[in-house]
Coordinates of C-alpha atoms in Angstrom, one line a residue:
X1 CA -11.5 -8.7 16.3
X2 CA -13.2 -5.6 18.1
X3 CA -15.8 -6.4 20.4
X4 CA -16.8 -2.5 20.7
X5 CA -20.5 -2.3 18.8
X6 CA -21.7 0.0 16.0
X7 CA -22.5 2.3 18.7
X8 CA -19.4 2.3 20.6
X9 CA -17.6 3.1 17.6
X10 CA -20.4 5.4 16.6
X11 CA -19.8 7.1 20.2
X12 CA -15.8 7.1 19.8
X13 CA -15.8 8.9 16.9
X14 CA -18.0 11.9 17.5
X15 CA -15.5 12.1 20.5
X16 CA -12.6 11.9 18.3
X17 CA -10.4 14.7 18.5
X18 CA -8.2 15.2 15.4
X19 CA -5.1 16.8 14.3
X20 CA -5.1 18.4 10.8
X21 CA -1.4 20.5 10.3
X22 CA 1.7 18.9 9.5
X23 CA 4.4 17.9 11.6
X24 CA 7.9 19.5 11.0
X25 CA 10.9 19.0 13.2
X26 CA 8.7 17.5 16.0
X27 CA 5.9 19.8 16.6
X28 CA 2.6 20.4 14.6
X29 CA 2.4 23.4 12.3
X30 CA 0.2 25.1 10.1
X31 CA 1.4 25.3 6.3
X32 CA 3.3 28.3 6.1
X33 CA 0.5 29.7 3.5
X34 CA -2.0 28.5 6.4
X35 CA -4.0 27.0 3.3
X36 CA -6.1 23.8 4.4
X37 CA -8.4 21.5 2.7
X38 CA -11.7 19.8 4.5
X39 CA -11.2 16.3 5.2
X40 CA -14.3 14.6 4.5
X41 CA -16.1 11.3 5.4
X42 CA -17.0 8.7 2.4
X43 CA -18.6 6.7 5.1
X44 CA -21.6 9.5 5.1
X45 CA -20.2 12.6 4.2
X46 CA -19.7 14.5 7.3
X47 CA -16.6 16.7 7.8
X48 CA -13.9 15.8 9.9
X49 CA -11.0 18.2 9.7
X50 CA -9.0 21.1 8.2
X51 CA -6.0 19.8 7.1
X52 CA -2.9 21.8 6.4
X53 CA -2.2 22.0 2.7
X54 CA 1.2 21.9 2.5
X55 CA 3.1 23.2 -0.1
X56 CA 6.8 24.0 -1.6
X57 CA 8.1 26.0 1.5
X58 CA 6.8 23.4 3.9
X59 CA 8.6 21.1 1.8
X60 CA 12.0 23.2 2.3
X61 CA 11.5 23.6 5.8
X62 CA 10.7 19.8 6.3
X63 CA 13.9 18.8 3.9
X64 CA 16.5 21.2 5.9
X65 CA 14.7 19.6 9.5
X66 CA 15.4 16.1 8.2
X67 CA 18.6 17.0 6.6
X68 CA 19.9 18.7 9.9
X69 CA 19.4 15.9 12.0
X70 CA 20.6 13.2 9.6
X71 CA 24.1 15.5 9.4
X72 CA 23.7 15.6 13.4
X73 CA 23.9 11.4 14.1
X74 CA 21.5 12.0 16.7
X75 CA 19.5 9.1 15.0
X76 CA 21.9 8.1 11.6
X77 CA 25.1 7.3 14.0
X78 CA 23.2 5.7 16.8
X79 CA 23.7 1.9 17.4
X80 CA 21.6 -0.7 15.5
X81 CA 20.4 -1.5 19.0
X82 CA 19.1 1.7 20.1
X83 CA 17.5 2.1 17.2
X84 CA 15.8 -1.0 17.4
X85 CA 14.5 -0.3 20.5
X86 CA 12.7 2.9 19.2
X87 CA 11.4 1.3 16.5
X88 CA 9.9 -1.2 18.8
X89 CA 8.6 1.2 21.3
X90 CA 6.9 3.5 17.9
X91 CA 5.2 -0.2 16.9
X92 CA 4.0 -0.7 20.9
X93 CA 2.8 2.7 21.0
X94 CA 0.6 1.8 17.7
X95 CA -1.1 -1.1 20.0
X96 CA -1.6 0.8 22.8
X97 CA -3.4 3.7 20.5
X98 CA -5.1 0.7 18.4
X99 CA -9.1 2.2 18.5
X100 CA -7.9 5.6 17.9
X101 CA -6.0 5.1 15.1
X102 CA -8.3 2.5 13.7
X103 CA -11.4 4.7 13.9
X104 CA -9.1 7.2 12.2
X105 CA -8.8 5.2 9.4
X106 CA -12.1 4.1 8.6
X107 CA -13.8 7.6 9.1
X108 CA -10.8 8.7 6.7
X109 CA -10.9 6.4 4.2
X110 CA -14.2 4.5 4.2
X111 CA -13.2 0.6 5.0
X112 CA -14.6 -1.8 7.8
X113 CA -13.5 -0.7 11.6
X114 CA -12.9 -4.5 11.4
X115 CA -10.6 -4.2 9.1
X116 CA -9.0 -1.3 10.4
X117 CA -8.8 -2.6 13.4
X118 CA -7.7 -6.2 12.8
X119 CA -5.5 -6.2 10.1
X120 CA -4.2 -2.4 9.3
X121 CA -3.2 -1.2 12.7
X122 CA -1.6 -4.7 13.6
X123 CA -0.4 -4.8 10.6
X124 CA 1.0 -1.4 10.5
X125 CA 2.7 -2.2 13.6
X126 CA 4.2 -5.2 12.8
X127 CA 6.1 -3.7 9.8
X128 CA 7.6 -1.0 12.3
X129 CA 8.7 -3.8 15.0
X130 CA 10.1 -6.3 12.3
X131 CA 12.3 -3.9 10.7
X132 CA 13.7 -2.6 14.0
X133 CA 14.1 -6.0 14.7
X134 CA 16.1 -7.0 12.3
X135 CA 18.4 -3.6 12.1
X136 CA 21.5 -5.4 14.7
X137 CA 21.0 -8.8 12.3
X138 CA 22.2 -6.9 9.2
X139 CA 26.2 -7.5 8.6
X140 CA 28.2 -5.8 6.4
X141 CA 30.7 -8.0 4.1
X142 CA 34.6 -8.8 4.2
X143 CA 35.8 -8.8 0.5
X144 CA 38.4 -12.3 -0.6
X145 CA 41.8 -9.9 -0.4
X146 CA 45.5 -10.4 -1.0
X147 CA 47.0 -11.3 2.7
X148 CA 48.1 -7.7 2.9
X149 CA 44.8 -5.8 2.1
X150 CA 41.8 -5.3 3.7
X151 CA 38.4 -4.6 1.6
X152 CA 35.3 -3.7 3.6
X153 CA 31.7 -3.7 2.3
X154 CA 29.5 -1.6 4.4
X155 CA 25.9 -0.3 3.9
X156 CA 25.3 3.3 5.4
X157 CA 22.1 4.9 5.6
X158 CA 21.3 6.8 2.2
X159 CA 20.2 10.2 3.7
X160 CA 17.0 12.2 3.8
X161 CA 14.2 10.0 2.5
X162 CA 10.8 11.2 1.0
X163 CA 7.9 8.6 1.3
X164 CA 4.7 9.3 -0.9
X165 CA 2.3 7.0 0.5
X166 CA -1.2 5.6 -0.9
X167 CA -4.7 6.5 0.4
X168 CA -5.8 3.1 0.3
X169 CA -3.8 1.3 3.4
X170 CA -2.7 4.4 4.6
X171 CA -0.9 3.6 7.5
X172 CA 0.2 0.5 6.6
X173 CA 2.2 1.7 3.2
X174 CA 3.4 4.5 5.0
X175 CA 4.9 1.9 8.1
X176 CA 6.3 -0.7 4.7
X177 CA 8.7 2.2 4.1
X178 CA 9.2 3.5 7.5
X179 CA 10.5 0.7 9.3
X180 CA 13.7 0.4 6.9
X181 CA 13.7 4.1 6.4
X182 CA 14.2 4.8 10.1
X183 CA 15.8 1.6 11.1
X184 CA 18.4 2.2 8.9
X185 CA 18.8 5.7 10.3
X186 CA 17.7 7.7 7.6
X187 CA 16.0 10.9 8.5
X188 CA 12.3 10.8 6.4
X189 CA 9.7 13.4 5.3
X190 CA 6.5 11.5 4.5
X191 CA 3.5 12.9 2.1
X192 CA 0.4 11.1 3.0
X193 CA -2.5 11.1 0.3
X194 CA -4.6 13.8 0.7
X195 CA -7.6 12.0 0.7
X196 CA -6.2 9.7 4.0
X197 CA -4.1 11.7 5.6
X198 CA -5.1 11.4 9.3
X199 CA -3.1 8.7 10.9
X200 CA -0.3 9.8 9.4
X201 CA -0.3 12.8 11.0
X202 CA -1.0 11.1 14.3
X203 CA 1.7 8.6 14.2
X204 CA 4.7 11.4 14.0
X205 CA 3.9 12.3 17.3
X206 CA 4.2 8.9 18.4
X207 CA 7.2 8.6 17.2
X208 CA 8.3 11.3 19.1
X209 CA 7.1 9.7 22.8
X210 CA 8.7 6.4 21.1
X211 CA 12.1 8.3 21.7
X212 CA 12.8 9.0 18.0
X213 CA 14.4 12.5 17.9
X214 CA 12.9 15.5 16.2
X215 CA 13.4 15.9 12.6
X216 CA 13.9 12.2 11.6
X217 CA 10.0 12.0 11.0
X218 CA 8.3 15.0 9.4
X219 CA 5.0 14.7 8.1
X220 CA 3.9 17.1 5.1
X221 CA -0.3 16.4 4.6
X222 CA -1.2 18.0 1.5
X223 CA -1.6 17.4 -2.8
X224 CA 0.6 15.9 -4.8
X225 CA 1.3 18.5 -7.6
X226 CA 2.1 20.9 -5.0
X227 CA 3.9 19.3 -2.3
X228 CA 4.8 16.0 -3.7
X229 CA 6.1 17.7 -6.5
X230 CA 8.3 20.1 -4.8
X231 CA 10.1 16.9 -2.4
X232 CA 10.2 14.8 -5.7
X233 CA 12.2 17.5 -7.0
X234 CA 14.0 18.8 -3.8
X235 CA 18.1 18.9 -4.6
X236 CA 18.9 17.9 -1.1
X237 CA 16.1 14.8 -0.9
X238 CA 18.2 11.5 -1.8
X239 CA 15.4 9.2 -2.4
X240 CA 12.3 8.6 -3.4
X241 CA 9.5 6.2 -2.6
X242 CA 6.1 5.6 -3.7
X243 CA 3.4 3.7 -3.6
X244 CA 0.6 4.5 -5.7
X245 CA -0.6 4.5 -9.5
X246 CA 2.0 3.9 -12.6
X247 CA 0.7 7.5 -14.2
X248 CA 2.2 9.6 -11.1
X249 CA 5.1 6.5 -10.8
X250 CA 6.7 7.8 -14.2
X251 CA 6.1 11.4 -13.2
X252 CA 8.3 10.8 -10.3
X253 CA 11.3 9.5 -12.5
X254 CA 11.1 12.6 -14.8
X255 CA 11.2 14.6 -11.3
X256 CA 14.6 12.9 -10.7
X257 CA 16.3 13.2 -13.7
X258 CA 15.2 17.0 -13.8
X259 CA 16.7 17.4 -10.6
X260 CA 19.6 15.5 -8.9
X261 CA 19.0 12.2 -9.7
X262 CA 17.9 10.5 -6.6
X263 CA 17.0 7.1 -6.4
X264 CA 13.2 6.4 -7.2
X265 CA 11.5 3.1 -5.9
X266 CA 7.8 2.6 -7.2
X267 CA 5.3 0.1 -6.3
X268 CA 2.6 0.6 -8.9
X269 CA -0.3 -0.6 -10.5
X270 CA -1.9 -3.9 -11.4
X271 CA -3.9 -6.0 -12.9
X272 CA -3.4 -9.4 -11.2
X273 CA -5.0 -12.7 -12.7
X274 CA -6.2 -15.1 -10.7
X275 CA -5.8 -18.2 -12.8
X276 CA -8.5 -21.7 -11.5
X277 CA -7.4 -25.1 -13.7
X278 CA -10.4 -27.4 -13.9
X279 CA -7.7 -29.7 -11.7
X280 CA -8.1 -27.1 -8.8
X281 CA -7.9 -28.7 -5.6
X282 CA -10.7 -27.0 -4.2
X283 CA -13.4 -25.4 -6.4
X284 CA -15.5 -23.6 -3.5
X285 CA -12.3 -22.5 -1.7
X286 CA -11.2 -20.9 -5.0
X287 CA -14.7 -19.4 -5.5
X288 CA -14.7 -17.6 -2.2
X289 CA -10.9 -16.5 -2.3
X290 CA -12.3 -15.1 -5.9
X291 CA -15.0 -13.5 -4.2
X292 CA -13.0 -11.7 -1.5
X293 CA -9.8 -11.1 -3.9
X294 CA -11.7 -8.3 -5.2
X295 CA -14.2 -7.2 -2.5
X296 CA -12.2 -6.8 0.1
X297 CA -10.9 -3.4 0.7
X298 CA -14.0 -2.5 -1.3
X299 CA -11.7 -3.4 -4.4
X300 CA -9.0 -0.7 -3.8
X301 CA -6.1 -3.3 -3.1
X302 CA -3.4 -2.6 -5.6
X303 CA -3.4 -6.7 -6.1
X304 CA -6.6 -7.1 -6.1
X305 CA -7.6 -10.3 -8.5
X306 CA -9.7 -8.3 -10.6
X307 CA -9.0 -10.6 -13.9
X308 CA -10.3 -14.2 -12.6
X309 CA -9.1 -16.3 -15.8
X310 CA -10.9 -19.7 -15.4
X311 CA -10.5 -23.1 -17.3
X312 CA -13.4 -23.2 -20.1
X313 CA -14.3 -26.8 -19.3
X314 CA -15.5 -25.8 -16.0
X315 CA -16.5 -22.2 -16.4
X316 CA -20.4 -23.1 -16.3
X317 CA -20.1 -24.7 -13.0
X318 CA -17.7 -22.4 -11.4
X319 CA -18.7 -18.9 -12.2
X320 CA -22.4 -19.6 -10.0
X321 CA -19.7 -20.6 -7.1
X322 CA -18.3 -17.1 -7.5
X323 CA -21.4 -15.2 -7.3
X324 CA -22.5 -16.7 -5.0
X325 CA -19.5 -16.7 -2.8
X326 CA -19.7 -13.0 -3.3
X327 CA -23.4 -12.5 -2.0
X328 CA -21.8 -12.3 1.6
X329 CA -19.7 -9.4 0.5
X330 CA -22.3 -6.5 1.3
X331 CA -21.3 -2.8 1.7
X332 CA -22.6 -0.8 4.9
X333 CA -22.0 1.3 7.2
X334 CA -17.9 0.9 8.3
X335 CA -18.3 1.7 11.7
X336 CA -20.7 -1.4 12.0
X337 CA -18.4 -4.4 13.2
X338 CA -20.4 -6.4 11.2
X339 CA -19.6 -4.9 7.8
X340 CA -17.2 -6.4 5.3
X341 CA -17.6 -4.0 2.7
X342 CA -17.2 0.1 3.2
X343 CA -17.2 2.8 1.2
X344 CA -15.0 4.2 -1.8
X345 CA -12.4 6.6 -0.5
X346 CA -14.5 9.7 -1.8
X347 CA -16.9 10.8 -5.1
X348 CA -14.3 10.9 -7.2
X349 CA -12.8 7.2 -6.6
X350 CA -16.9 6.5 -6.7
X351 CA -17.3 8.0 -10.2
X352 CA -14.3 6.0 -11.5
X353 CA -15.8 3.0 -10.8
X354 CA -18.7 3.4 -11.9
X355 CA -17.5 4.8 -15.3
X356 CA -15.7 1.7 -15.7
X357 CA -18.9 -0.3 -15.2
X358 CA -20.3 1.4 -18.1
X359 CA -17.1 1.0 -19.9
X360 CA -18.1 -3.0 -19.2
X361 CA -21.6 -2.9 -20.9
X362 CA -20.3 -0.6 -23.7
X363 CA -17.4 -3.1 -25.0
X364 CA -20.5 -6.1 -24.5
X365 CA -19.3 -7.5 -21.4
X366 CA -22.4 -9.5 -19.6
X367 CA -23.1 -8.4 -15.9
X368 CA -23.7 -11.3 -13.8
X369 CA -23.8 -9.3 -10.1
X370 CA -23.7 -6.1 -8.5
X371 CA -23.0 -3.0 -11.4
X372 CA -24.9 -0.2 -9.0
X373 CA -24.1 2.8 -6.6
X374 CA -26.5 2.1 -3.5
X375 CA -26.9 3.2 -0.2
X376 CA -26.7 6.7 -1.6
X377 CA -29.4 8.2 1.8
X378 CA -26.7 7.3 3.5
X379 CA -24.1 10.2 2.1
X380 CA -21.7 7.7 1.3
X381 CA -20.2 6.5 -1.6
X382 CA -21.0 2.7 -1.7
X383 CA -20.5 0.4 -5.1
X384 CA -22.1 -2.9 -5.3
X385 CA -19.4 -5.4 -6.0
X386 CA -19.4 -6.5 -9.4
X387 CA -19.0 -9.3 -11.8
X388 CA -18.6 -9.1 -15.7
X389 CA -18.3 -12.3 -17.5
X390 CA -17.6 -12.5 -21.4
X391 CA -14.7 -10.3 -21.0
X392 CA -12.0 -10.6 -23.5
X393 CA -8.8 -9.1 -22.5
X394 CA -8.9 -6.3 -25.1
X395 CA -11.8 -4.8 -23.1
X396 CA -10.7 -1.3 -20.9
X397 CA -11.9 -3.3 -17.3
X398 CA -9.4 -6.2 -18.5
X399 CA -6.6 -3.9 -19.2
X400 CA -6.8 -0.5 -16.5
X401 CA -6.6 -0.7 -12.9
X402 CA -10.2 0.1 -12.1
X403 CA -9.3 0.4 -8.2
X404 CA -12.8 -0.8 -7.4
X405 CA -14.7 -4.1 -6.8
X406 CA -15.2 -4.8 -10.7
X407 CA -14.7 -8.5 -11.5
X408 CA -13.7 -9.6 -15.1
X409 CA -13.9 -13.3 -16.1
X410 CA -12.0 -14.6 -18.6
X411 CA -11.3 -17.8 -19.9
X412 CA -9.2 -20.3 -21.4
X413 CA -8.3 -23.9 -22.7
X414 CA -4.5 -24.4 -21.9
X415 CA -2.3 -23.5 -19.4
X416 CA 0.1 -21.7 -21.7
X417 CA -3.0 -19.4 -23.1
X418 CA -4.0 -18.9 -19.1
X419 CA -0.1 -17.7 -19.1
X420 CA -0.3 -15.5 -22.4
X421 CA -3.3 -13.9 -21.6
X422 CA -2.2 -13.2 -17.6
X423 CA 0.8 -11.7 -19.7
X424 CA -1.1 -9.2 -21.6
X425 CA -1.2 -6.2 -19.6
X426 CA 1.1 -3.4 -18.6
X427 CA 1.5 -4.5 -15.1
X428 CA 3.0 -7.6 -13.3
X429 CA 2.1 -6.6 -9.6
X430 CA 1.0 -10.6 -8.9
X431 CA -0.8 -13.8 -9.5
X432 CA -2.7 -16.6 -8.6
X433 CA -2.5 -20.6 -9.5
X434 CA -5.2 -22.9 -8.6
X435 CA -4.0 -26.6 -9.4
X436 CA -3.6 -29.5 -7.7
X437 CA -0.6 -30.7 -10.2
X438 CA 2.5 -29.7 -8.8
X439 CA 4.7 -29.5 -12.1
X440 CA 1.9 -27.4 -13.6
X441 CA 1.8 -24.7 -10.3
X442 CA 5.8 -24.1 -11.0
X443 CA 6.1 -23.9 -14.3
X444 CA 2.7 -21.8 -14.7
X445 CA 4.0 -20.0 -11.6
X446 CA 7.6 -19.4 -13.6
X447 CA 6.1 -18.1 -16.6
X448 CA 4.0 -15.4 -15.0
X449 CA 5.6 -12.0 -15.3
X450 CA 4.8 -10.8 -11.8
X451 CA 6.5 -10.0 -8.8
X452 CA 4.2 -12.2 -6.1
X453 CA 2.6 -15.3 -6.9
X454 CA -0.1 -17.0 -4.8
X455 CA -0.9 -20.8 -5.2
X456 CA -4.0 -22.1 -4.4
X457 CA -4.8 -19.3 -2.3
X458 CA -4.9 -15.6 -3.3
X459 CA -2.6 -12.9 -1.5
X460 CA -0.5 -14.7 0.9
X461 CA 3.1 -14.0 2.6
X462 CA 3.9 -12.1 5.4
X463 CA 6.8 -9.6 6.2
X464 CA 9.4 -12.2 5.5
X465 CA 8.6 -11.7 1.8
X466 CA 9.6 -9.0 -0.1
X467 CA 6.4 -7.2 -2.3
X468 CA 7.1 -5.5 -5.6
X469 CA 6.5 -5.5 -9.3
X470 CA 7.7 -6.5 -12.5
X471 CA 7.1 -4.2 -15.6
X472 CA 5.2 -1.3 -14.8
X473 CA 4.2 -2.1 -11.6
X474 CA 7.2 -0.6 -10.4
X475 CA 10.8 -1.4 -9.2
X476 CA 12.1 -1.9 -5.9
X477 CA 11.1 -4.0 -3.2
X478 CA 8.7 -3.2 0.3
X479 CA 8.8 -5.6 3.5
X480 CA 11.7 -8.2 3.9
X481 CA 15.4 -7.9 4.5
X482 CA 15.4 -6.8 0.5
X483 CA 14.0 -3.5 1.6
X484 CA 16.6 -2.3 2.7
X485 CA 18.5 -2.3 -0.3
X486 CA 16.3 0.9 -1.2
X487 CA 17.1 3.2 2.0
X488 CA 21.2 2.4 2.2
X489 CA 24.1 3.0 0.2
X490 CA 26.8 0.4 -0.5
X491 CA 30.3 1.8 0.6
X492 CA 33.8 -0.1 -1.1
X493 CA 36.7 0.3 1.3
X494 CA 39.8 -0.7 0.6
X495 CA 43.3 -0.7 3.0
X496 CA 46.6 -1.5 2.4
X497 CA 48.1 -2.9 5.4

């Protein structure tokens, strides 16, 4: 938890000095075009930075950096344990720049410094140092041979890597995929979103003083038709991965088979239920983990529990619970310690959300909290969070990622129409189960067509667990040993003796 005041931060950041042009075989450039785009505040609307639009020969020139120091071994041949070391020193170096990077964040993208600063940045780091960690852990295999052969099973790093990365953890999606990336010595050329772009930007030059060489890290700020398009369909880029919605996901795996096949891993949309039996252990604990499944983050949490599917019989008592729960989820200013809830990551995001409010009242859902833009002196763009009860799950804010704090309630009478109706969406990002019956839990749990699911409690695990999607929430898997699988190649050899 900061103890700097609104001030402080307030103070800090008209201070802040920041970087706008990409990073390409370890120094900041311009875009070769010298286009930019103005980086712009949702928390009031004051302008931060030009930032260098990159484009397709900023993509070439960060694909032949990365490619000429994965061919070198500078960083792909060096031992596990020098590599590990850097990749603890890079997650250090994001502790000791903490504030900076935090304020970076929420000036960028519009959430709580206190989130920023107490979960992201720790967070962001963590993913670096546990992957490094673990990089001298990971054997390769001995094949069952005849006495007089010898069959190896090694993994090798899989080449030059290009992350697309999500605007709303920014640094913490783009650390997921780094720490495997680089720990397994790839080289990597990583496209922040252009509407959080900042710390991304910031970070390749700390992983320079962390002692990783130029040209494994290249960072490439800029849009995604022009840039991410041209590394998506780069000949010499080996893989792909992205974090961000299922629309651009399936654009990515035309992008491969148009060019040279490289592997595409997707973490994508979703729609999670959040499923409270009338046995539920604890019905104001699952109120207020309601509450904050889809207010925190202001909403844009890719598994966010944004369909709450509660038990009929005790609907009338636990829908007030939510509400209420949700009153202490109040958006303001996110440089204010105090705040819980920021702003939307720009107008755009804004106008969404708010379309899909209206989508609510047009389809004859009920609004039972929130449903307005406020704050709007401010500059910002703040959005009430919102509840809409007497949602059936044919209705658009039951079936689209709104990527906002829209709440639909749902309901149900048995546990397998809580499963069928959980089922019925596109996406199977993750889950919740609130029960005190044990059998009920796993077998619900079993049935739910998701990659991640929570019992009595909503969004837990750490980086020991890997994070993923069924259906069209992707493929692949972020944070765990399992991510690893997506950044190395599996190598067969076989000797005679």
């Amino acid at each position: 938890m900061t103890t700097l005041t609104h001030a402080d931060w307030e103070k800090r950041a008209q201070a802040l000095k920041i970087e706008g042009r990409a990073f390409i075989n370890g120094e900041y450039t311009d875009a070769a075009s010298g286009a930019t785009f103005d980086c712009i505040s949702p928390v009031d609307g004051r302008f931060l930075a030009k930032v260098a639009s990159s484009d397709v020969a900023d993509a070439q020139r960060a694909v032949e950096s990365a490619r000429a120091t994965f061919e070198s071994g500078v960083w792909s041949r060096l031992a596990p344990t020098k590599r590990k070391a850097a990749m603890i020193r890079f997650a250090a170096l994001l502790d000791e720049n903490k504030e900076e990077l935090a304020l970076l964040e929420t000036l960028d993208m519009g959430k709580p410094i206190s989130d920023s600063y107490g979960i992201d940045i720790p967070g962001s780091a963590r993913a670096l140092s546990w992957s490094g960690e673990a990089i001298d852990k990971l054997y390769d295999e001995v094949a069952a041979t005849p006495h007089d052969q010898l069959g190896l099973v090694t993994r090798e790093p899989i080449g030059v890597v290009a992350a697309i990365v999500p605007w709303n953890f920014p640094l913490m999606m783009a650390c997921w995929k780094l720490g495997p990336a680089l720990s397994s010595g790839n080289s990597v050329v990583l496209k922040p979103s252009e509407k959080s772009p900042l710390t991304a930007i910031r970070v390749a030059k700390l992983a320079i003083e962390a002692g990783i060489p130029a040209g494994v890290l290249n960072v490439l700020p800029g849009y995604g038709h022009t840039v991410g398009k041209a590394l998506a369909l780069h000949m010499d880029v080996d893989t792909v991965v992205f974090t961000g919605s299922t629309k651009i996901a399936k654009q990515l795996l035309v992008y491969s088979g148009e060019s040279n096949m490289k592997r595409v891993w997707l973490e994508a949309g979703g729609k999670s239920p959040n499923i409270v039996f009338a046995d539920a252990p604890d019905l104001k604990a699952a109120a207020e983990s309601a509450a904050s499944a889809i207010a925190f983050n202001q909403g844009e949490v890719c598994t966010a529990g944004s369909r709450l599917l509660v038990e009929r019989s005790i609907k009338d008592k636990f829908l007030p619970m939510v509400i209420e729960a949700l009153k202490v989820w109040k958006p303001g200013n996110p440089l204010d310690p105090a705040t819980n809830v920021g702003a939307l990551v720009d107008t755009q995001q804004m106008n969404t959300v708010l379309s899909y409010i209206e989508a609510g009242h047009t389809d004859g859902a009920k609004l039972v909290a929130g449903g307005k833009r406020i704050l709007q002196e401010t500059g910002g763009t703040y959005v009430e969070p919102t509840i809409f009860d007497g949602v059936t799950n044919a209705m658009k804010i039951a079936q689209e990622e709104i990527f906002g704090p829209v709440l639909s309630v749902l309901t149900f009478d048995t546990a397998e129409e809580a499963v069928q109706i959980a089922n019925d969406t596109p996406y199977g990002l993750a889950a919740a189960v609130w029960t005190s019956d044990l059998s009920k839990a796993h077998l619900t749990a079993r049935a739910l067509r998701a990659g991640s699911v929570w019992v009595n409690q909503y969004d837990g695990g750490d980086m020991t667990a890997p994070f993923g999607g069924f259906k069209q929430s992707g493929n692949g898997r972020d944070k765990s040993l399992h991510a690893f699988d997506k950044y190395t190649e599996l190598k067969a050899t076989w000797i005679k003796l």
